[in-house]
C-alpha cells in the first residue's frame, strides 16, 4: 500500500499562486504514475494533471499553461504549482497513485474574486 498526504492548500486571491505537495510513503517502489484530481462542491471529481516516473506530463485543458506538475523521487513527493489562479479553480485537490488505488485526504484550495 501507498499512503499519500497532501499539503499546501489555502485561500488566495484571483491571479495568485499556490504550490501543493503530495508526500508518498509505504510501498513506494511501485510508484510510476502520480495524478492530481480536484472536486468542487456539487461537482464530480475531475482530472487535473499526471506525471510519469520519467517526467512526462499531461494536463487537463482547463489548467494547461497555468499549472505545472513535478516530482522529486528522492523525497517521494509530487508537486502541483498553480499560477494565475481563478475562482473556478476552487476545489479540494487530491493526489492519487493509480497502481495501488491510493488516494490522499485532500487539501482545500479557495480562490477569491
One Martini backbone bead per residue (centre of mass of N, CA, C, O) as a GRO file, in nm:
protein
  113
    1UNK     BB    1   0.099   0.034   0.015
    2UNK     BB    2  -0.003   0.379  -0.029
    3UNK     BB    3   0.071   0.686   0.119
    4UNK     BB    4  -0.108   1.007   0.120
    5UNK     BB    5   0.001   1.362   0.161
    6UNK     BB    6  -0.136   1.669   0.167
    7UNK     BB    7  -0.031   2.014   0.085
    8UNK     BB    8  -0.081   2.388   0.048
    9UNK     BB    9  -0.334   2.499   0.095
   10UNK     BB   10  -0.580   2.778   0.043
   11UNK     BB   11  -0.607   3.131   0.038
   12UNK     BB   12  -0.665   3.315  -0.272
   13UNK     BB   13  -0.629   3.532  -0.510
   14UNK     BB   14  -0.682   3.624  -0.801
   15UNK     BB   15  -0.369   3.547  -0.968
   16UNK     BB   16  -0.245   3.360  -0.790
   17UNK     BB   17  -0.046   3.131  -0.581
   18UNK     BB   18   0.026   2.771  -0.552
   19UNK     BB   19   0.172   2.489  -0.363
   20UNK     BB   20   0.149   2.153  -0.392
   21UNK     BB   21   0.170   1.853  -0.189
   22UNK     BB   22   0.279   1.493  -0.221
   23UNK     BB   23   0.332   1.245   0.012
   24UNK     BB   24   0.501   0.934   0.004
   25UNK     BB   25   0.431   0.605   0.143
   26UNK     BB   26   0.561   0.284   0.155
   27UNK     BB   27   0.515   0.121  -0.156
   28UNK     BB   28   0.710   0.314  -0.355
   29UNK     BB   29   0.837   0.122  -0.574
   30UNK     BB   30   0.551   0.121  -0.748
   31UNK     BB   31   0.584   0.402  -0.852
   32UNK     BB   32   0.495   0.585  -1.164
   33UNK     BB   33   0.217   0.729  -1.123
   34UNK     BB   34   0.091   1.062  -1.080
   35UNK     BB   35  -0.208   1.234  -0.952
   36UNK     BB   36  -0.438   1.502  -1.005
   37UNK     BB   37  -0.730   1.614  -0.839
   38UNK     BB   38  -1.071   1.756  -0.836
   39UNK     BB   39  -1.335   1.896  -0.606
   40UNK     BB   40  -1.626   2.050  -0.627
   41UNK     BB   41  -1.906   2.163  -0.523
   42UNK     BB   42  -2.140   1.956  -0.685
   43UNK     BB   43  -1.904   1.796  -0.825
   44UNK     BB   44  -1.705   1.618  -1.004
   45UNK     BB   45  -1.437   1.457  -1.034
   46UNK     BB   46  -1.123   1.590  -1.170
   47UNK     BB   47  -0.879   1.608  -1.381
   48UNK     BB   48  -0.547   1.766  -1.392
   49UNK     BB   49  -0.274   1.573  -1.345
   50UNK     BB   50   0.032   1.409  -1.470
   51UNK     BB   51   0.315   1.181  -1.377
   52UNK     BB   52   0.588   1.025  -1.465
   53UNK     BB   53   0.882   0.887  -1.373
   54UNK     BB   54   1.030   1.034  -1.629
   55UNK     BB   55   0.838   1.325  -1.654
   56UNK     BB   56   0.595   1.299  -1.797
   57UNK     BB   57   0.303   1.492  -1.904
   58UNK     BB   58  -0.044   1.587  -1.809
   59UNK     BB   59  -0.336   1.796  -1.895
   60UNK     BB   60  -0.582   1.983  -1.846
   61UNK     BB   61  -0.717   2.230  -2.029
   62UNK     BB   62  -0.791   2.424  -1.778
   63UNK     BB   63  -0.453   2.427  -1.686
   64UNK     BB   64  -0.300   2.499  -1.916
   65UNK     BB   65  -0.026   2.719  -1.849
   66UNK     BB   66  -0.068   2.725  -1.510
   67UNK     BB   67   0.016   2.433  -1.449
   68UNK     BB   68   0.264   2.231  -1.255
   69UNK     BB   69   0.408   1.920  -1.266
   70UNK     BB   70   0.608   1.744  -1.016
   71UNK     BB   71   0.909   1.555  -0.907
   72UNK     BB   72   1.067   1.394  -0.611
   73UNK     BB   73   1.207   1.092  -0.571
   74UNK     BB   74   1.383   1.134  -0.314
   75UNK     BB   75   1.102   1.246  -0.157
   76UNK     BB   76   0.831   1.129  -0.252
   77UNK     BB   77   0.727   1.389  -0.430
   78UNK     BB   78   0.450   1.587  -0.536
   79UNK     BB   79   0.372   1.865  -0.747
   80UNK     BB   80   0.158   2.177  -0.763
   81UNK     BB   81   0.177   2.443  -0.967
   82UNK     BB   82  -0.023   2.743  -0.919
   83UNK     BB   83  -0.124   2.976  -1.156
   84UNK     BB   84  -0.347   3.199  -1.226
   85UNK     BB   85  -0.585   3.200  -1.045
   86UNK     BB   86  -0.925   3.093  -1.018
   87UNK     BB   87  -1.233   3.056  -0.892
   88UNK     BB   88  -1.272   2.774  -1.055
   89UNK     BB   89  -1.032   2.631  -0.875
   90UNK     BB   90  -1.214   2.568  -0.658
   91UNK     BB   91  -1.107   2.299  -0.434
   92UNK     BB   92  -1.037   1.970  -0.381
   93UNK     BB   93  -0.716   1.835  -0.361
   94UNK     BB   94  -0.601   1.520  -0.506
   95UNK     BB   95  -0.405   1.243  -0.473
   96UNK     BB   96  -0.279   0.972  -0.698
   97UNK     BB   97  -0.219   0.608  -0.704
   98UNK     BB   98  -0.323   0.379  -0.932
   99UNK     BB   99  -0.189   0.094  -0.878
  100UNK     BB  100  -0.306   0.105  -0.559
  101UNK     BB  101  -0.550   0.304  -0.513
  102UNK     BB  102  -0.447   0.576  -0.396
  103UNK     BB  103  -0.554   0.830  -0.155
  104UNK     BB  104  -0.589   1.120  -0.033
  105UNK     BB  105  -0.749   1.372   0.169
  106UNK     BB  106  -0.682   1.653   0.093
  107UNK     BB  107  -0.685   2.003  -0.030
  108UNK     BB  108  -0.778   2.328   0.012
  109UNK     BB  109  -0.891   2.551  -0.252
  110UNK     BB  110  -0.924   2.915  -0.247
  111UNK     BB  111  -1.066   3.154  -0.479
  112UNK     BB  112  -1.083   3.490  -0.495
  113UNK     BB  113  -1.237   3.781  -0.659
   0.00000   0.00000   0.00000
